[in-house]
Coordinates of C-alpha atoms and ligand atoms in Angstrom, one line a residue:
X1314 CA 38.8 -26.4 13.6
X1315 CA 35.5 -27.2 11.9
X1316 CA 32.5 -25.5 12.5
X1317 CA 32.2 -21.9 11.3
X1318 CA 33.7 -19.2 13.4
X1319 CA 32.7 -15.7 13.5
X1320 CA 35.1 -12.9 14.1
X1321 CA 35.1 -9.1 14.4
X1322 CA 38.3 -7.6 13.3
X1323 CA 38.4 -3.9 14.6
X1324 CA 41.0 -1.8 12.6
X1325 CA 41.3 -2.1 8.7
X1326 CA 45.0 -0.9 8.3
X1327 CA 47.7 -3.1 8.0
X1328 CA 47.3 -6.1 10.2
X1329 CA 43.5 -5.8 10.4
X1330 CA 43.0 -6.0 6.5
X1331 CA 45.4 -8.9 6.1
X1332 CA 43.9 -11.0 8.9
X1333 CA 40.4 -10.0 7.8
X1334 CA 42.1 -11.9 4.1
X1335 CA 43.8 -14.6 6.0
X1336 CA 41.0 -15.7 8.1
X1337 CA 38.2 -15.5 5.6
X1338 CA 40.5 -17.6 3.5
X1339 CA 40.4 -20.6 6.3
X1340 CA 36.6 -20.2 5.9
X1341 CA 36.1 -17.7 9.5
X1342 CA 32.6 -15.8 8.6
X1343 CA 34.9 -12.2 8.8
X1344 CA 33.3 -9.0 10.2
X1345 CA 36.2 -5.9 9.7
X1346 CA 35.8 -2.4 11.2
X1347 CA 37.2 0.8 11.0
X1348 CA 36.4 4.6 12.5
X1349 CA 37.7 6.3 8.9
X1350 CA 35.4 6.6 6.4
X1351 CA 37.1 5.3 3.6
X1352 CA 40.8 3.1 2.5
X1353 CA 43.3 6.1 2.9
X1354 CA 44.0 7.7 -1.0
X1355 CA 47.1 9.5 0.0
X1356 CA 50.1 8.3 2.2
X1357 CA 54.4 7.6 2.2
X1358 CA 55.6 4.7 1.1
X1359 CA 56.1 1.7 2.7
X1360 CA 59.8 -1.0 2.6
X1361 CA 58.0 -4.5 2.7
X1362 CA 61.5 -6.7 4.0
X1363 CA 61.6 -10.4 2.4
X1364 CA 59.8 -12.2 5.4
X1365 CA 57.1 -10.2 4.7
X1366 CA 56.9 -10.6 1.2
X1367 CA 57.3 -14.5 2.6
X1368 CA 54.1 -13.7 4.5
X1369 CA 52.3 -12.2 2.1
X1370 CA 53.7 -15.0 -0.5
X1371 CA 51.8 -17.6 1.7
X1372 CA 48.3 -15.9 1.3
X1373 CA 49.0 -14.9 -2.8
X1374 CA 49.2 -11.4 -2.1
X1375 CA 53.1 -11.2 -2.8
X1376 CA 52.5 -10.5 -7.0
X1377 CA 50.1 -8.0 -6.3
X1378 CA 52.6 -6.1 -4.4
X1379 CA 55.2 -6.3 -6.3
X1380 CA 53.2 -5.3 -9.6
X1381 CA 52.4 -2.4 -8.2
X1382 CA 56.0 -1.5 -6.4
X1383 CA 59.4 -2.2 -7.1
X1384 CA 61.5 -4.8 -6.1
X1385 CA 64.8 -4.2 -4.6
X1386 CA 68.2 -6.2 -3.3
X1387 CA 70.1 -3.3 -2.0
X1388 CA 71.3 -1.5 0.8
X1389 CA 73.4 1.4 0.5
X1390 CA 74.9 4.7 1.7
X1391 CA 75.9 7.6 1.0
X1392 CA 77.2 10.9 2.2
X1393 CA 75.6 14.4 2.5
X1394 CA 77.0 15.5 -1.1
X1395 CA 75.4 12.0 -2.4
X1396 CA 78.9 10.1 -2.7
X1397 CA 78.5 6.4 -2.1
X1398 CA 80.2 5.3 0.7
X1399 CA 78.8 1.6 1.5
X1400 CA 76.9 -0.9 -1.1
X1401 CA 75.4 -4.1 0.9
X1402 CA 73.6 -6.9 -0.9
X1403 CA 69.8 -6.8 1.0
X1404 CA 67.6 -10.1 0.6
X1405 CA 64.8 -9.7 -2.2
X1406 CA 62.2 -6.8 -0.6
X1407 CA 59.5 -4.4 -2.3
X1408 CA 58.5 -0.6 -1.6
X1409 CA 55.6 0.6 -2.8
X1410 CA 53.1 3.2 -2.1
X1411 CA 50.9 2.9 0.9
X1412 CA 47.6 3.3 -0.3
X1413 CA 48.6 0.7 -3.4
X1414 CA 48.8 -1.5 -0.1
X1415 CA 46.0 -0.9 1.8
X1416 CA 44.3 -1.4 -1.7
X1417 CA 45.2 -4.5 -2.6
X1418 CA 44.6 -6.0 1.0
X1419 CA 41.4 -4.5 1.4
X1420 CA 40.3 -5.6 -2.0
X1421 CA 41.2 -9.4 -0.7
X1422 CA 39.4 -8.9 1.8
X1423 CA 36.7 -7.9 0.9
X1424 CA 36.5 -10.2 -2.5
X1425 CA 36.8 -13.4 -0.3
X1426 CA 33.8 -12.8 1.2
X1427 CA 34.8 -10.2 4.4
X1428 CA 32.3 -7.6 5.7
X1429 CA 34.3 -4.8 5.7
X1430 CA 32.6 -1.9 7.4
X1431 CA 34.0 2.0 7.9
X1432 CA 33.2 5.1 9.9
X1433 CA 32.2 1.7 12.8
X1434 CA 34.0 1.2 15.6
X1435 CA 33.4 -0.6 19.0
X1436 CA 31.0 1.0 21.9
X1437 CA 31.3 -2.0 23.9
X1438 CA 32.5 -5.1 24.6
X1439 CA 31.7 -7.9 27.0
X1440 CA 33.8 -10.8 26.9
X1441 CA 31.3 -13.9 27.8
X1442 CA 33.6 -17.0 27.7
X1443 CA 32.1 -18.7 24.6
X1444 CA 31.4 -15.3 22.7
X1445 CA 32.2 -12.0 22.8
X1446 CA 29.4 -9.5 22.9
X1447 CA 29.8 -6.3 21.0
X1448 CA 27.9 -3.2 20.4
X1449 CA 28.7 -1.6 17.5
X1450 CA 28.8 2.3 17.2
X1451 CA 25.8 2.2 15.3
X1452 CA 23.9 0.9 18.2
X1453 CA 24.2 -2.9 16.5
X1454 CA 24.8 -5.6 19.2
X1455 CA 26.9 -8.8 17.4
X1456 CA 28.3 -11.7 19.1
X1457 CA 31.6 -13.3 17.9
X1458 CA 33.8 -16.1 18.6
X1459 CA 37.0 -14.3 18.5
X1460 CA 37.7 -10.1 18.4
X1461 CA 41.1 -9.1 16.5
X1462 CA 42.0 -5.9 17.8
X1463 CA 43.9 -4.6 14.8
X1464 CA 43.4 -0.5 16.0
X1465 CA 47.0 0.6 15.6
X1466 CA 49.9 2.3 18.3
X1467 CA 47.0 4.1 20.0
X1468 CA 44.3 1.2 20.3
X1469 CA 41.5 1.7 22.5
X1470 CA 40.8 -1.7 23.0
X1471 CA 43.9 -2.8 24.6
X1472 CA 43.4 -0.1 27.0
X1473 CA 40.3 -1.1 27.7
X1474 CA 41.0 -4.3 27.7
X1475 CA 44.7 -4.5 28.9
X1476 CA 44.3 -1.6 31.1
X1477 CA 46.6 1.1 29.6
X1478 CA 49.8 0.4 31.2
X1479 CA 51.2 -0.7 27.9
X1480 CA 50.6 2.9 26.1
X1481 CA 53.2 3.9 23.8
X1482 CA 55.9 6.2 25.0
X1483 CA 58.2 8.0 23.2
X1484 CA 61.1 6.9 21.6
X1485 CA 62.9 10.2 21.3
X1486 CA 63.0 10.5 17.4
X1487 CA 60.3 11.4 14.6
X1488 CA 60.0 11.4 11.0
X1489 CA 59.5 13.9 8.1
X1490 CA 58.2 12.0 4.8
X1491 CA 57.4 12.8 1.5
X1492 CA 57.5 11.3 -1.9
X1493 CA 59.1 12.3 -5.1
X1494 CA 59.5 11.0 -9.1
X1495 CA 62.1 8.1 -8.7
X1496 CA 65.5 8.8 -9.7
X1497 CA 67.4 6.1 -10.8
X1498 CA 70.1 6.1 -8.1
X1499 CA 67.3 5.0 -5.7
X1500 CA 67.4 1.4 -6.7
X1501 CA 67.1 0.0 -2.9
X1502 CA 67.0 1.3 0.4
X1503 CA 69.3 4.0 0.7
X1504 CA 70.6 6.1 3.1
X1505 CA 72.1 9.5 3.2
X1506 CA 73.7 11.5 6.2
X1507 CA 75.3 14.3 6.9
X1508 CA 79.0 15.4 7.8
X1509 CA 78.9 15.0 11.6
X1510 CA 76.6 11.7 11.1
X1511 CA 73.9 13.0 13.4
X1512 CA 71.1 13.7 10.4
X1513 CA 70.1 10.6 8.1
X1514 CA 67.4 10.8 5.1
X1515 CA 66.4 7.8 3.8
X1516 CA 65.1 6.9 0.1
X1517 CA 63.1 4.2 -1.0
X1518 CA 61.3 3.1 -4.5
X1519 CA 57.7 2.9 -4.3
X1520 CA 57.3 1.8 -8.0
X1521 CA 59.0 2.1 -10.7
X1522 CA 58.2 6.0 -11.4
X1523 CA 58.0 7.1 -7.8
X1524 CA 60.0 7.1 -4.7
X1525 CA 59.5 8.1 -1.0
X1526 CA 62.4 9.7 1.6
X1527 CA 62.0 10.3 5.1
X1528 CA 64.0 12.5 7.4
X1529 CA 64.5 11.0 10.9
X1530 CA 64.8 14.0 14.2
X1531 CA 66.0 13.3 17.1
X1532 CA 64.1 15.3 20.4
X1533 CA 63.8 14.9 24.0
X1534 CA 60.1 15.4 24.0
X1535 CA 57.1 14.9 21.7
X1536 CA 57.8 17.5 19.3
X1537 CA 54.4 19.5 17.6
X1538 CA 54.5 20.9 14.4
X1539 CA 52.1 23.5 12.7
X1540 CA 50.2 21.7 9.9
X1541 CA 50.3 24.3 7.7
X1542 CA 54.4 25.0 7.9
X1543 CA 55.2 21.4 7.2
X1544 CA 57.2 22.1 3.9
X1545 CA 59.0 25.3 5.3
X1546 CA 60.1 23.0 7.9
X1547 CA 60.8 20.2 6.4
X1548 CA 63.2 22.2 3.7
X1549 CA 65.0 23.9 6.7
X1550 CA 66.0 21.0 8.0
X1551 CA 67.4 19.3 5.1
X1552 CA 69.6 22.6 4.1
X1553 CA 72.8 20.6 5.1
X1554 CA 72.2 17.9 2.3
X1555 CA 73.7 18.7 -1.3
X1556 CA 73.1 15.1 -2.6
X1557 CA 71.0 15.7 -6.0
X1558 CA 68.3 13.4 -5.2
X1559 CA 67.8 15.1 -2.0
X1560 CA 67.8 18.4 -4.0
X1561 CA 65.5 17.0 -6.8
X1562 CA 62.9 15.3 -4.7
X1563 CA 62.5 18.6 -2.1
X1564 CA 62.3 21.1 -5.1
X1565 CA 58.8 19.1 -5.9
X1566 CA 57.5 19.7 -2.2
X1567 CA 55.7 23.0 -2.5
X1568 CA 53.1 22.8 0.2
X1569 CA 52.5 21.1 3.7
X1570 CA 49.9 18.5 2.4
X1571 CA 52.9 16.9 0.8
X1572 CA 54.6 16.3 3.8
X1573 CA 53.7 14.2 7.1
X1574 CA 55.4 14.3 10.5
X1575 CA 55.1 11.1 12.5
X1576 CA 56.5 10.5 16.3
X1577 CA 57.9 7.2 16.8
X1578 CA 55.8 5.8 19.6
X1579 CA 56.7 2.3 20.8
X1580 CA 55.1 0.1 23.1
X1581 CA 55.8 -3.7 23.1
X1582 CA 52.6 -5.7 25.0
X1583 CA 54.3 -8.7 27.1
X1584 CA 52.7 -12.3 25.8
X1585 CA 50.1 -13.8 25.9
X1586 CA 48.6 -11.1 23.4
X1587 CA 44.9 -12.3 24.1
X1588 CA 42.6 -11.9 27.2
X1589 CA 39.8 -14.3 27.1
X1590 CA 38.4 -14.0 23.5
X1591 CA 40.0 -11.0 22.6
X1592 CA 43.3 -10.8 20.9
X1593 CA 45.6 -7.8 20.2
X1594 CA 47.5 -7.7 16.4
X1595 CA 50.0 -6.0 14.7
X1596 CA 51.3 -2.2 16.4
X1597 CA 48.3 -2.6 19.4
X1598 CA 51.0 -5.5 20.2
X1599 CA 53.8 -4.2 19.5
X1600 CA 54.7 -1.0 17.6
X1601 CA 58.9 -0.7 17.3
X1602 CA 60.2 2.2 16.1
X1603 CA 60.6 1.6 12.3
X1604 CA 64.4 1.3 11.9
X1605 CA 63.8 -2.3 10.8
X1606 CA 60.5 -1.1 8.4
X1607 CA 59.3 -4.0 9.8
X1608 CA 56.1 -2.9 11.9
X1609 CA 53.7 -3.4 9.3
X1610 CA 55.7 -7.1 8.1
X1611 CA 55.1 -8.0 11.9
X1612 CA 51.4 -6.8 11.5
X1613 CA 51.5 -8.8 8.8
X1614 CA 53.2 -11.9 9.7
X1615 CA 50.6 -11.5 12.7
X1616 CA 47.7 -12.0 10.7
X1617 CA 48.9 -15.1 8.2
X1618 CA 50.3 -16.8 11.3
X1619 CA 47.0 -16.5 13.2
X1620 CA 45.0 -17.8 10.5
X1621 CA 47.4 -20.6 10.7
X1622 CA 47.3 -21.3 14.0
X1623 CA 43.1 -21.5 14.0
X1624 CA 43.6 -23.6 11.2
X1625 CA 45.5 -26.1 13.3
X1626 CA 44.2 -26.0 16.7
X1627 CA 40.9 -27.4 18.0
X1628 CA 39.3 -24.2 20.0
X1629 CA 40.1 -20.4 19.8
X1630 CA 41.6 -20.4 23.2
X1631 CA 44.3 -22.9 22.1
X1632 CA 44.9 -20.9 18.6
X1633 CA 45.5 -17.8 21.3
X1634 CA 48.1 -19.5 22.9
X1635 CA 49.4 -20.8 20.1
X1636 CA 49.9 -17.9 18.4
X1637 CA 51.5 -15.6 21.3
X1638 CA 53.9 -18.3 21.7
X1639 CA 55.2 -18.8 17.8
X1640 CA 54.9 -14.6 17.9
X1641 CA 56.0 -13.3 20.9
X1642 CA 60.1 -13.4 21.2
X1643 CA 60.4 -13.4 16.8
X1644 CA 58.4 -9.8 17.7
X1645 CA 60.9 -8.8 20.6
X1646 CA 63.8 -9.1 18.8
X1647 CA 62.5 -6.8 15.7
X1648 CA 61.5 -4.6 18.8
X1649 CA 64.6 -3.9 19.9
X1650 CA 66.9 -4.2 17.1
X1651 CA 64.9 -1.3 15.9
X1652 CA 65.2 0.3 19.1
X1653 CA 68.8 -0.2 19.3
X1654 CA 69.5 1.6 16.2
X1655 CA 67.2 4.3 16.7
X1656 CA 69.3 4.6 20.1
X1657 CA 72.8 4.6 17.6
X1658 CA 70.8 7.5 16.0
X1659 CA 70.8 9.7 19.2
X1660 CA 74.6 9.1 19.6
X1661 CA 76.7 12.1 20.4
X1662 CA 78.8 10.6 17.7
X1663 CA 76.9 8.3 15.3
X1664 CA 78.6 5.3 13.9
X1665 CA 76.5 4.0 10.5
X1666 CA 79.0 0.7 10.4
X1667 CA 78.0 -0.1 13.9
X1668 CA 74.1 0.4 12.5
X1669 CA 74.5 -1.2 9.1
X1670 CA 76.4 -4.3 10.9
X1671 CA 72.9 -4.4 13.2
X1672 CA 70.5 -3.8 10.2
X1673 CA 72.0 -6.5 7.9
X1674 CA 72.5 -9.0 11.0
X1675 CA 69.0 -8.6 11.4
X1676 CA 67.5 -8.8 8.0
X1677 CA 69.2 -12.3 8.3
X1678 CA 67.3 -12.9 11.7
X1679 CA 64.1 -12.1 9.8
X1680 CA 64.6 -14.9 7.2
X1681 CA 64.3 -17.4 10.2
X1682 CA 60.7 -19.0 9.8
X1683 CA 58.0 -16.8 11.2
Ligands
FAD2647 C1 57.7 6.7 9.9 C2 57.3 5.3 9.8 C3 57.8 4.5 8.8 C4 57.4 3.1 8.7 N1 57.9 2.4 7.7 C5 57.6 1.1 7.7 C6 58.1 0.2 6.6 O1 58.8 0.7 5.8 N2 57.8 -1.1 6.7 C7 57.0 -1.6 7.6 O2 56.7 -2.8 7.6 N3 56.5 -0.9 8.6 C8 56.8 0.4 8.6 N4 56.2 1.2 9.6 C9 55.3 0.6 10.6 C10 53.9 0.4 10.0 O3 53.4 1.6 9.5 C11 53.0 0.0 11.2 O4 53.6 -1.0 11.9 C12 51.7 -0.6 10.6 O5 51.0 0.4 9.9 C13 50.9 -1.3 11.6 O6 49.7 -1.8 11.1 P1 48.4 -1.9 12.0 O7 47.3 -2.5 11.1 O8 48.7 -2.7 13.2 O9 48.0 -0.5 12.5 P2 47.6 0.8 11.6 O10 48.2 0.8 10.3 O11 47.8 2.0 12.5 O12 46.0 0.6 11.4 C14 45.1 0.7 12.5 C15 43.7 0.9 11.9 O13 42.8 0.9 13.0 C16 41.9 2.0 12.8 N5 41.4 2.3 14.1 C17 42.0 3.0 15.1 N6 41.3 3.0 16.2 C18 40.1 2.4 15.9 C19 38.9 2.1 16.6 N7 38.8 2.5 17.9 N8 37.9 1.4 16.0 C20 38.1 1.0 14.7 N9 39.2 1.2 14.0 C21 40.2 1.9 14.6 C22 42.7 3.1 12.1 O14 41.8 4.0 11.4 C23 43.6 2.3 11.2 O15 43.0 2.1 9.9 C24 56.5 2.6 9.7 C25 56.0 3.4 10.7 C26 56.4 4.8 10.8 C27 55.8 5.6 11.9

């Protein structure tokens, strides 16, 4: 494609700062959105898997990443007490801190050149054939060649534009998370569960000084949880677990801000991911639940292979196409792998070989091309 194409990318996280990066980088003239007012300061960590340090590789944002995280090759598990019961080679991933993420992509971004606009989001939207026609939320009224709707589980634009048959429902497990100093031990990902197998904490580096571990709970329903008694919950619930890192890393959570609480809400959007002009990235696609920690290396992957497929194509249309077909059934199978062992989760009788058979089978899946 030749001629320069304009683009409105609605949704700065993940996905939506990445392919605001990706697509100025093939020369798009990049307009980026978002309703918050500013790159989120605080946050849990984040496991970026190989493919998307591949991804991120292809656009030069792999070093950044890993400067500021920690690499990591390793999978392991342990019991309640802390006792290492499994140690699995993992291929070559990173954790690191979320905002350190949204930074650096942001900061791409917006150094190659991307508008990058917050407290903006989309009034309306009329999709003309040749353009789309926006009006902005401060009354602007734009006209773009192609709108990314990057705007997360809950987008409003796929239910505006998809009709909102494919809201998320819930997968019947949320997640307590909080971040600690880094003990040693937590080289790689690492799980920890209890006696009867039926409560797992995970822990992950973020860098080399910090770490971050999340608490998974199962529920029939949405569960709702007072802000302010986060901590007091969150300790309550992780009485059972004697492992010292547990110990260590809860004794430093002291008030609720320190903790969030996060349903696992999934939807998966069947392809093509575009109507007309408009295309749907990242979780407004497809948001598994993150057994896999691969929802924001799909987002991701998204984004890089988008800007590819513009890159190659003649028209927009044919870059849609394009792109839902390379995306789609790679997506699906991240989808439900994660889906699956968040089922193994709800068990009556758990069985982590069973999920860590599933989880490494998968990481292999992921090194396929994207
Ligand atoms: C507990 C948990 C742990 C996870 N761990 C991992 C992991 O380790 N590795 C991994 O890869 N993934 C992980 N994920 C998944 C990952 O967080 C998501 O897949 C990723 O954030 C999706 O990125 P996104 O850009 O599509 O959406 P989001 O990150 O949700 O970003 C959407 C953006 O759109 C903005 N927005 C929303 N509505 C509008 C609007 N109307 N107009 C303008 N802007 C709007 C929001 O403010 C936000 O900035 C995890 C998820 C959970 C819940």
């Amino acid at each position: 494609m030749t001629n320069t194409k304009r683009v409105l990318v609605v949704g700065s996280g993940i996905g939506g700062a990445t392919a605001a990066y990706a697509l100025r980088r093939i020369g798009m003239d990049v307009h980026c959105i978002d309703t918050k007012p500013e790159t989120p300061a605080a946050g849990a960590g984040i496991c970026l898997l190989h493919n998307t340090m591949r991804a991120l590789g292809t656009i030069g944002l792999a070093e950044p990443c890993l400067d500021s995280g920690l690499a990591f090759q390793v999978f392991k598990q342990h019991d309640a007490t802390g006792k290492l019961l499994m140690s699995n080679p993992a291929p070559p991933g990173c954790g690191m801190r979320r905002p350190e993420l949204a930074r650096i992509l942001e900061g791409a971004a917006q150094s190659a050149g991307a508008l990058m606009e917050k407290s903006m989001t989309v009034s309306d939207l009329v999709d003309r054939g040749e353009k789309v026609e926006v009006t902005l939320s401060d009354g602007r009224e734009e006209a773009y060649d192609l709108v990314v709707a990057a705007d997360g589980a809950y987008s409003r634009l796929r239910d505006r534009v998809f009709g909102k048959e494919h809201a998320v429902r819930f997968a019947g497990q949320s997640a307590w998370r909080f971040n600690a100093p880094r003990p040693s031990e937590v080289d790689g990902f690492c799980l920890y569960r209890s006696a009867d197998g039926k409560r797992t904490v995970g822990a992950l580096p973020t860098s080399k000084e910090t770490c971050y571990l999340f608490f998974l709970e199962n529920s029939v329903e949405h569960l709702h949880m007072p802000d302010d008694q986060l901590h007091v919950l969150l300790h309550e619930r992780l009485e059972a677990f004697s492992a010292p890192v547990i110990r260590d890393a809860l004794a430093q959570v002291t008030g609720p801000a320190q903790v969030t609480f996060r349903p696992f809400d999934i939807t998966l959007v069947p392809a093509p991911w575009h109507r007309g002009r408009v295309l749907l990235l990242g979780d407004a696609a497809h948001s598994p639940t993150p057994q896999m920690t691969s929802g924001g290396g799909m987002a991701i992957e998204d984004a890089v292979v988008l800007a590819e497929c513009i890159a190659a194509q003649p028209t927009i249309p044919d870059a849609l196409q394009a792109h839902s077909k390379r995306r789609f059934d790679r997506v699906k199978t991240v989808c439900d792998a994660s889906l699956q062992l968040c089922r193994y989760e709800q068990d009556p009788v758990p069985d982590p070989q069973r999920s860590a058979a599933l989880l490494l089978q998968t990481y292999q899946f992921l090194g396929q091309p994207m």
